[in-house]
Short mmCIF file of C-alpha atoms and ligand atoms in Angstrom, two decimals:
data_model
loop_
_atom_site.label_atom_id
_atom_site.label_comp_id
_atom_site.label_asym_id
_atom_site.label_seq_id
_atom_site.Cartn_x
_atom_site.Cartn_y
_atom_site.Cartn_z
CA MET A 1018 100.91 63.94 -8.24
CA GLY A 1019 103.13 62.88 -11.07
CA LYS A 1020 103.09 59.42 -12.45
CA ASN A 1021 105.12 56.97 -10.33
CA VAL A 1022 105.61 53.10 -9.68
CA ALA A 1023 105.32 52.83 -5.90
CA GLY A 1024 106.50 56.16 -4.55
CA ARG A 1025 104.20 59.12 -3.72
CA GLY A 1026 105.44 61.23 -6.59
CA SER A 1027 106.44 64.83 -6.39
CA PRO A 1028 104.79 67.19 -3.98
CA LEU A 1029 105.40 69.94 -6.45
CA ALA A 1030 103.45 70.43 -9.84
CA ALA A 1031 105.49 70.33 -13.07
CA GLU A 1032 105.28 74.02 -13.52
CA GLU A 1033 106.82 74.55 -10.14
CA LEU A 1034 109.54 72.00 -10.75
CA LEU A 1035 110.17 73.88 -14.16
CA GLU A 1036 110.82 77.05 -12.17
CA ILE A 1037 113.32 75.26 -10.00
CA TYR A 1038 115.18 73.37 -12.85
CA PHE A 1039 114.93 75.40 -16.04
CA LEU A 1040 118.12 77.39 -15.65
CA GLU A 1041 119.99 74.16 -14.57
CA MET A 1042 118.66 72.15 -17.51
CA ARG A 1043 119.41 74.90 -19.91
CA SER A 1044 123.01 75.20 -18.51
CA ALA A 1045 123.62 71.37 -18.63
CA LEU A 1046 122.60 71.31 -22.28
CA LEU A 1047 124.44 74.35 -23.34
CA GLU A 1048 127.60 73.03 -21.75
CA THR A 1049 127.10 69.71 -23.66
CA ALA A 1050 126.69 71.82 -26.92
CA ALA A 1051 129.61 73.81 -26.23
CA ALA A 1052 131.65 70.78 -25.58
CA PHE A 1053 130.79 69.19 -28.86
CA ASP A 1054 131.87 72.40 -30.53
CA ARG A 1055 135.19 72.32 -28.68
CA LEU A 1056 135.89 68.81 -29.97
CA GLU A 1057 134.93 69.52 -33.50
CA ARG A 1058 137.03 72.75 -33.67
CA ALA A 1059 140.17 71.21 -32.46
CA ALA A 1060 142.74 69.39 -34.54
CA GLY A 1061 141.37 65.96 -35.49
CA GLY A 1062 137.78 67.22 -34.77
CA GLU A 1063 136.25 65.56 -37.78
CA ARG A 1064 137.91 62.15 -36.67
CA VAL A 1065 136.81 62.55 -32.97
CA MET A 1066 133.24 63.04 -33.89
CA GLU A 1067 133.36 59.41 -35.16
CA ASP A 1068 134.75 58.07 -31.77
CA PRO A 1069 132.41 55.57 -30.25
CA ARG A 1070 132.24 57.65 -27.04
CA VAL A 1071 131.07 60.71 -29.10
CA LYS A 1072 128.52 58.69 -31.09
CA LYS A 1073 127.25 57.42 -27.88
CA LEU A 1074 126.86 61.00 -26.47
CA LEU A 1075 125.13 61.93 -29.63
CA ALA A 1076 122.76 58.97 -29.18
CA GLY A 1077 122.15 60.05 -25.58
CA CYS A 1078 121.09 63.56 -26.99
CA GLU A 1079 118.63 61.90 -29.22
CA LEU A 1080 117.31 59.94 -26.43
CA ILE A 1081 116.54 62.70 -24.21
CA THR A 1082 114.41 64.34 -26.90
CA ALA A 1083 112.12 61.18 -27.06
CA ALA A 1084 108.99 61.00 -25.00
CA GLY A 1085 108.70 58.82 -21.75
CA ALA A 1086 109.54 59.63 -18.21
CA ASP A 1087 112.36 57.09 -17.92
CA ARG A 1088 115.00 59.12 -19.85
CA ALA A 1089 117.60 58.81 -17.22
CA GLU A 1090 117.25 55.03 -17.03
CA ARG A 1091 117.35 54.72 -20.76
CA PHE A 1092 120.58 56.98 -20.83
CA LEU A 1093 122.27 54.67 -18.32
CA LEU A 1094 121.38 51.59 -20.11
CA LEU A 1095 122.77 53.17 -23.35
CA PHE A 1096 126.02 53.59 -21.52
CA SER A 1097 126.19 50.03 -19.96
CA ASP A 1098 127.76 46.76 -21.09
CA GLY A 1099 125.06 44.30 -21.79
CA GLY A 1100 123.19 42.46 -18.91
CA GLN A 1101 124.64 38.84 -19.16
CA THR A 1102 124.01 36.32 -16.34
CA VAL A 1103 126.73 35.06 -13.86
CA ALA A 1104 127.67 32.11 -15.90
CA SER A 1105 128.20 33.89 -19.21
CA ALA A 1106 130.00 36.93 -17.81
CA ALA A 1107 132.47 34.37 -16.06
CA GLU A 1108 133.55 33.13 -19.33
CA GLU A 1109 135.20 36.35 -20.22
CA MET B 235 117.48 67.05 12.45
CA LYS B 236 120.03 64.50 13.04
CA VAL B 237 121.82 62.92 9.96
CA ILE B 238 123.48 59.72 9.55
CA GLU B 239 126.29 59.11 6.76
CA PRO B 240 125.96 55.44 5.80
CA HIS B 241 129.16 55.44 3.60
CA ILE B 242 132.35 57.64 3.72
CA HIS B 243 136.05 56.91 3.73
CA MET B 244 137.14 59.27 6.54
CA ILE B 245 140.82 57.77 6.43
CA ALA B 246 141.04 59.96 3.23
CA ARG B 247 139.45 63.23 4.83
CA THR B 248 140.81 65.90 7.11
CA THR B 249 139.69 66.62 10.53
CA GLN B 250 137.91 69.76 9.14
CA ASP B 251 135.52 67.46 7.38
CA TYR B 252 134.48 66.03 10.74
CA GLU B 253 134.08 69.63 11.95
CA ARG B 254 131.91 70.23 9.01
CA MET B 255 129.78 67.25 9.40
CA VAL B 256 129.14 67.98 13.14
CA ARG B 257 128.09 71.42 12.21
CA MET B 258 125.54 69.89 9.68
CA HIS B 259 124.18 67.59 12.46
CA THR B 260 125.86 64.27 11.39
CA VAL B 261 125.75 62.03 14.38
CA ALA B 262 127.22 58.95 13.07
CA CYS B 263 129.04 57.80 10.02
CA CYS B 264 130.11 54.55 8.57
CA GLU B 265 133.24 53.66 6.82
CA PRO B 266 133.37 50.55 4.44
CA ALA B 267 136.79 49.10 3.76
CA PHE B 268 137.96 50.05 0.17
CA TRP B 269 140.68 50.50 -2.16
CA ALA B 270 143.33 52.85 -1.04
CA GLY B 271 143.95 54.41 -4.54
CA TYR B 272 146.83 52.20 -5.02
CA ASP B 273 147.17 48.48 -4.59
CA ARG B 274 148.38 47.25 -1.17
CA THR B 275 151.54 45.30 -1.34
CA SER B 276 150.73 42.68 1.41
CA PRO B 277 148.02 41.29 3.60
CA GLU B 278 149.59 43.20 6.44
CA ALA B 279 148.81 46.46 4.82
CA PHE B 280 145.07 45.46 5.09
CA TYR B 281 145.45 44.36 8.63
CA ASP B 282 146.89 47.85 9.58
CA TYR B 283 144.03 49.51 7.62
CA PHE B 284 141.45 47.62 9.41
CA VAL B 285 143.10 48.59 12.74
CA HIS B 286 142.92 52.24 11.58
CA ILE B 287 139.28 52.24 10.61
CA SER B 288 138.15 50.22 13.67
CA GLU B 289 140.15 51.85 16.27
CA PHE B 290 141.74 55.22 15.26
CA GLU B 291 138.98 56.77 13.22
CA PRO B 292 136.35 56.26 16.13
CA THR B 293 138.54 58.25 18.36
CA ARG B 294 139.00 61.11 15.85
CA ALA B 295 135.21 61.18 15.19
CA ALA B 296 134.48 61.26 18.76
CA GLN B 297 136.26 64.60 19.22
CA TYR B 298 133.37 65.84 17.25
CA LEU B 299 130.69 63.85 18.94
CA ILE B 300 130.28 61.83 15.94
CA GLN B 301 129.90 57.97 16.30
CA HIS B 302 132.21 56.17 13.75
CA TYR B 303 131.42 52.68 12.58
CA CYS B 304 133.24 50.51 9.92
CA TRP B 305 132.92 47.56 7.76
CA VAL B 306 135.84 45.17 6.92
CA CYS B 307 136.60 43.00 3.71
CA ILE B 308 138.74 42.55 0.83
CA ASN B 309 137.49 45.10 -1.60
CA PRO B 310 136.46 44.30 -5.04
CA LYS B 311 139.32 46.23 -6.68
CA GLU B 312 141.87 44.01 -4.91
CA ALA B 313 139.94 40.86 -5.08
CA ASP B 314 141.16 39.52 -8.15
CA ASP B 315 144.17 38.16 -6.48
CA LEU B 316 142.73 34.95 -4.85
CA VAL B 317 145.86 34.29 -2.67
CA LEU B 318 146.14 37.87 -1.25
CA SER B 319 142.32 37.75 -0.84
CA ARG B 320 142.24 34.68 1.14
CA GLU B 321 145.04 35.65 3.37
CA VAL B 322 143.06 38.88 4.21
CA ILE B 323 139.89 36.92 4.72
CA SER B 324 141.62 34.78 7.21
CA PHE B 325 142.05 37.67 9.81
CA ILE B 326 138.61 39.34 9.21
CA PRO B 327 136.76 37.36 11.99
CA GLU B 328 139.27 38.91 14.40
CA PHE B 329 137.86 42.38 13.34
CA LEU B 330 134.32 41.40 13.32
CA ALA B 331 134.54 40.97 17.06
CA LYS B 332 135.49 44.72 17.50
CA PRO B 333 132.70 46.92 18.95
CA THR B 334 132.35 49.29 15.92
CA VAL B 335 132.58 46.90 13.13
CA LEU B 336 129.11 46.37 11.66
CA GLY B 337 129.66 43.53 9.09
CA LEU B 338 131.30 42.74 5.72
CA GLY B 339 131.73 45.62 3.42
CA GLU B 340 132.05 46.98 0.98
CA ILE B 341 132.34 43.52 -0.89
CA GLY B 342 131.22 43.31 -4.61
CA LEU B 343 132.54 43.55 -8.04
CA ASN B 344 134.74 45.97 -10.08
CA LEU B 345 135.40 44.48 -13.38
CA ASN B 346 132.98 41.58 -12.96
CA THR B 347 135.68 39.03 -13.26
CA ARG B 348 135.31 35.41 -12.26
CA ASN B 349 137.94 35.76 -9.25
CA GLU B 350 136.03 38.80 -8.14
CA MET B 351 132.90 36.73 -8.07
CA THR B 352 134.70 33.92 -6.24
CA ILE B 353 135.97 36.19 -3.43
CA PHE B 354 132.56 37.97 -3.30
CA ALA B 355 130.84 34.49 -2.75
CA GLU B 356 133.46 33.56 -0.05
CA GLN B 357 132.80 36.78 1.87
CA VAL B 358 129.03 36.29 1.82
CA GLU B 359 129.70 32.85 3.42
CA LEU B 360 131.77 34.42 6.06
CA ALA B 361 129.05 36.97 6.75
CA LEU B 362 126.52 34.31 6.98
CA GLN B 363 128.68 32.14 9.31
CA HIS B 364 129.19 35.04 11.66
CA GLY B 365 125.64 36.61 11.33
CA GLN B 366 126.89 39.72 9.95
CA LEU B 367 125.31 42.48 7.79
CA ILE B 368 126.62 42.89 4.18
CA TRP B 369 127.21 46.15 2.42
CA ILE B 370 127.88 45.84 -1.31
CA HIS B 371 129.86 48.06 -3.83
CA THR B 372 128.30 47.98 -7.17
CA PRO B 373 130.72 48.65 -10.10
CA HIS B 374 131.26 51.97 -11.87
CA LEU B 375 129.78 53.19 -15.16
CA LYS B 376 129.47 50.71 -17.80
CA ASP B 377 130.13 47.77 -15.68
CA LYS B 378 127.43 48.69 -13.07
CA LEU B 379 124.42 47.14 -14.80
CA ARG B 380 126.02 43.64 -15.38
CA GLY B 381 127.76 43.37 -12.00
CA THR B 382 124.76 44.39 -10.13
CA ARG B 383 122.68 41.76 -11.92
CA MET B 384 125.51 39.00 -11.25
CA MET B 385 125.37 39.83 -7.49
CA VAL B 386 121.58 40.04 -7.28
CA GLU B 387 121.19 36.71 -8.98
CA TYR B 388 123.71 35.22 -6.92
CA LEU B 389 122.39 36.33 -3.66
CA VAL B 390 118.69 35.37 -4.68
CA GLY B 391 119.82 31.90 -6.08
CA HIS B 392 121.79 31.39 -2.83
CA GLY B 393 118.68 30.71 -0.90
CA GLY B 394 120.22 31.37 2.46
CA VAL B 395 120.62 35.17 2.43
CA ASP B 396 118.14 37.33 4.15
CA PRO B 397 117.82 40.42 1.74
CA GLU B 398 116.87 42.65 4.82
CA LYS B 399 120.58 42.28 5.88
CA VAL B 400 122.14 43.27 2.68
CA ALA B 401 122.55 46.86 1.20
CA PHE B 402 123.60 47.48 -2.36
CA ASP B 403 125.46 50.92 -2.82
CA HIS B 404 126.08 53.38 -5.68
CA CYS B 405 122.55 52.44 -7.23
CA GLU B 406 121.32 54.40 -10.12
CA GLU B 407 118.24 54.60 -12.25
CA HIS B 408 119.02 51.29 -14.07
CA THR B 409 119.86 49.24 -11.03
CA LEU B 410 117.42 50.27 -8.39
CA ARG B 411 114.28 48.37 -9.35
CA MET B 412 116.07 44.92 -9.67
CA ILE B 413 117.68 45.44 -6.31
CA ARG B 414 114.36 46.56 -4.71
CA ASP B 415 112.31 43.91 -6.32
CA ALA B 416 114.65 41.32 -4.68
CA GLY B 417 114.07 43.00 -1.31
CA PHE B 418 117.42 44.27 -0.73
CA TRP B 419 118.22 47.69 0.74
CA ALA B 420 119.63 50.24 -1.88
CA ALA B 421 121.80 53.24 -1.16
CA MET B 422 122.53 55.94 -3.49
CA THR B 423 125.79 57.75 -3.55
CA ILE B 424 126.19 61.35 -4.45
CA TYR B 425 129.27 61.75 -6.57
CA PRO B 426 128.28 63.87 -9.35
CA THR B 427 130.51 63.09 -12.39
CA THR B 428 130.40 59.25 -12.13
CA LYS B 429 127.36 58.40 -9.72
CA ASN B 430 124.37 60.41 -8.54
CA SER B 431 123.26 63.87 -7.93
CA PRO B 432 121.02 65.38 -5.32
CA ALA B 433 118.13 65.99 -7.77
CA ARG B 434 118.30 62.44 -9.08
CA VAL B 435 118.44 61.08 -5.73
CA VAL B 436 115.23 62.86 -4.81
CA ASP B 437 113.68 61.65 -8.14
CA ALA B 438 114.28 57.99 -6.88
CA LEU B 439 112.56 58.68 -3.69
CA GLU B 440 109.54 60.10 -5.50
CA ILE B 441 109.34 57.14 -7.80
CA TYR B 442 110.00 54.34 -5.43
CA GLY B 443 108.91 55.56 -2.04
CA LEU B 444 111.08 55.88 1.03
CA ASP B 445 111.40 52.20 2.20
CA HIS B 446 114.77 50.28 1.90
CA LEU B 447 116.54 53.47 0.55
CA MET B 448 119.52 55.27 1.87
CA VAL B 449 121.56 58.08 0.68
CA ASP B 450 125.25 58.71 1.18
CA ALA B 451 128.03 61.32 0.19
CA SER B 452 130.81 59.01 -0.41
CA GLY B 453 133.68 61.24 0.73
CA ASP B 454 137.04 59.85 -0.22
CA TRP B 455 140.38 60.45 -1.88
CA GLY B 456 138.73 61.57 -5.23
CA PRO B 457 136.88 64.58 -6.01
CA SER B 458 134.08 64.37 -3.48
CA ASP B 459 132.55 66.11 -0.41
CA PRO B 460 130.78 64.99 2.64
CA GLY B 461 128.58 68.24 2.36
CA THR B 462 126.72 66.56 -0.60
CA ILE B 463 124.34 64.59 1.57
CA HIS B 464 123.35 67.80 3.11
CA ASP B 465 122.89 69.11 -0.29
CA ALA B 466 120.36 66.21 -0.96
CA ILE B 467 118.55 67.09 2.43
CA PHE B 468 118.20 70.68 1.00
CA GLU B 469 116.92 69.45 -2.39
CA MET B 470 114.51 67.12 -0.73
CA ARG B 471 112.99 70.15 1.24
CA LYS B 472 113.29 72.40 -1.74
CA ARG B 473 111.00 69.89 -3.69
CA GLY B 474 108.38 70.11 -1.16
CA HIS B 475 108.80 67.02 0.92
CA PRO B 476 107.60 67.05 4.62
CA GLU B 477 110.23 67.14 7.11
CA GLU B 478 109.27 63.69 8.64
CA ASP B 479 110.10 62.00 5.20
CA VAL B 480 113.38 63.85 5.17
CA GLU B 481 114.23 62.54 8.49
CA THR B 482 113.34 58.94 7.58
CA VAL B 483 115.57 58.97 4.57
CA PHE B 484 118.57 60.54 6.33
CA TYR B 485 118.34 59.39 9.85
CA ASN B 486 115.74 56.68 10.52
CA ASN B 487 116.50 54.48 7.45
CA PRO B 488 119.98 54.04 8.23
CA CYS B 489 118.83 53.16 11.79
CA TYR B 490 116.58 50.59 10.47
CA PHE B 491 119.37 48.91 8.37
CA LEU B 492 122.38 49.48 10.45
CA GLY B 493 120.43 48.86 13.80
CA GLN B 494 120.23 45.18 12.75
CA SER B 495 123.79 44.91 13.82
CA GLY B 496 123.38 45.21 17.80
CA LYS B 497 126.45 47.37 17.77
CA PHE B 498 125.00 50.39 16.00
CA ARG B 499 123.69 52.78 18.79
CA PRO B 500 121.52 55.51 17.15
CA ARG B 501 117.84 54.71 17.51
CA PRO B 502 115.04 55.51 14.90
CA LEU B 503 112.44 58.09 15.91
CA ARG B 504 109.56 56.20 14.58
CA GLU B 505 108.38 52.64 13.70
CA ARG B 506 109.48 51.91 10.20
CA GLU B 507 106.12 50.89 8.80
CA GLU B 508 104.60 53.95 10.03
CA ALA B 509 107.51 56.10 8.74
CA TRP B 510 107.57 54.50 5.25
CA ALA B 511 103.62 54.88 4.94
CA GLY B 512 104.20 58.52 5.53
CA LYS B 513 101.56 58.85 8.21
ZN1 ZN C 1185 133.16 53.38 -0.78
#
């Protein structure tokens, strides 16, 4: 059983999950690498690498290399506007 | 195994999708009222839309032995216009009386504006006055976290809302916990580029357990597919989960939530405490 908060965790062991997901993970990362290359090669490539969205994507790449089994949540938080309360958000 | 699709916009789908759904053992589907892909030009356009989803879609679905239910509301993408919204709200009670209308939905926020929040609150009151269930749309992408928090805080602070009667949809890793901690139902939508994927949905079930969770495919007029709920079923089986648990997520859980409206006819196959404990 993997670590979990309240659920019953994964019936499969990590090794078995790796069998299922290895190629998918490899492919998702490869597509991301190739997409960065595509941007960088095109006209304006150097400039676009400074675009805040690209910076965020690069920060996301760094984030997934850090330890801790809450990468997906941290990734989404990175791409979220800050968590204000009702009152302060209504001011905008 | 029978399957319930808790959130799908069949108005945007072809008859062939009903055909595919029935082949994949979908017995019931629910259609929340939402944006049409363009802004409607009058309250009458909403009136006609509600007639379509409460009268015509059930007959189209019935040809495939699928029970079609719907929710009515002024959706968050068009709720910034207070005058239009209130005109639409004025005829919602007429539709709440119809035999396949389950409640107010999908109400919520889009850009998290003050007007959207005002109309959200007014529709929550309407639901409470009429004893209706509530189905909530949480915003997309970067606005989701803040919008979800605004609505959770509002409903908890309200004091008169029973969280068992409210479902938040389009939940992801960063919003699930706050919704569940407050006792609401949470649905996850498979819509790969902007929302969730079958594998991540199964991750959430492993992390949180089976209680108060639903999964939907969200077929609409964008790139989407009613088949994705069945991809999630396959994913859950592939990951070694027992068949009874798969059935609880994709059939019993929608029955537990939607069955609180006396109009929803499918019945769960087990008591919910037993199903959620995995015994
Ligand atoms: Zn929807």
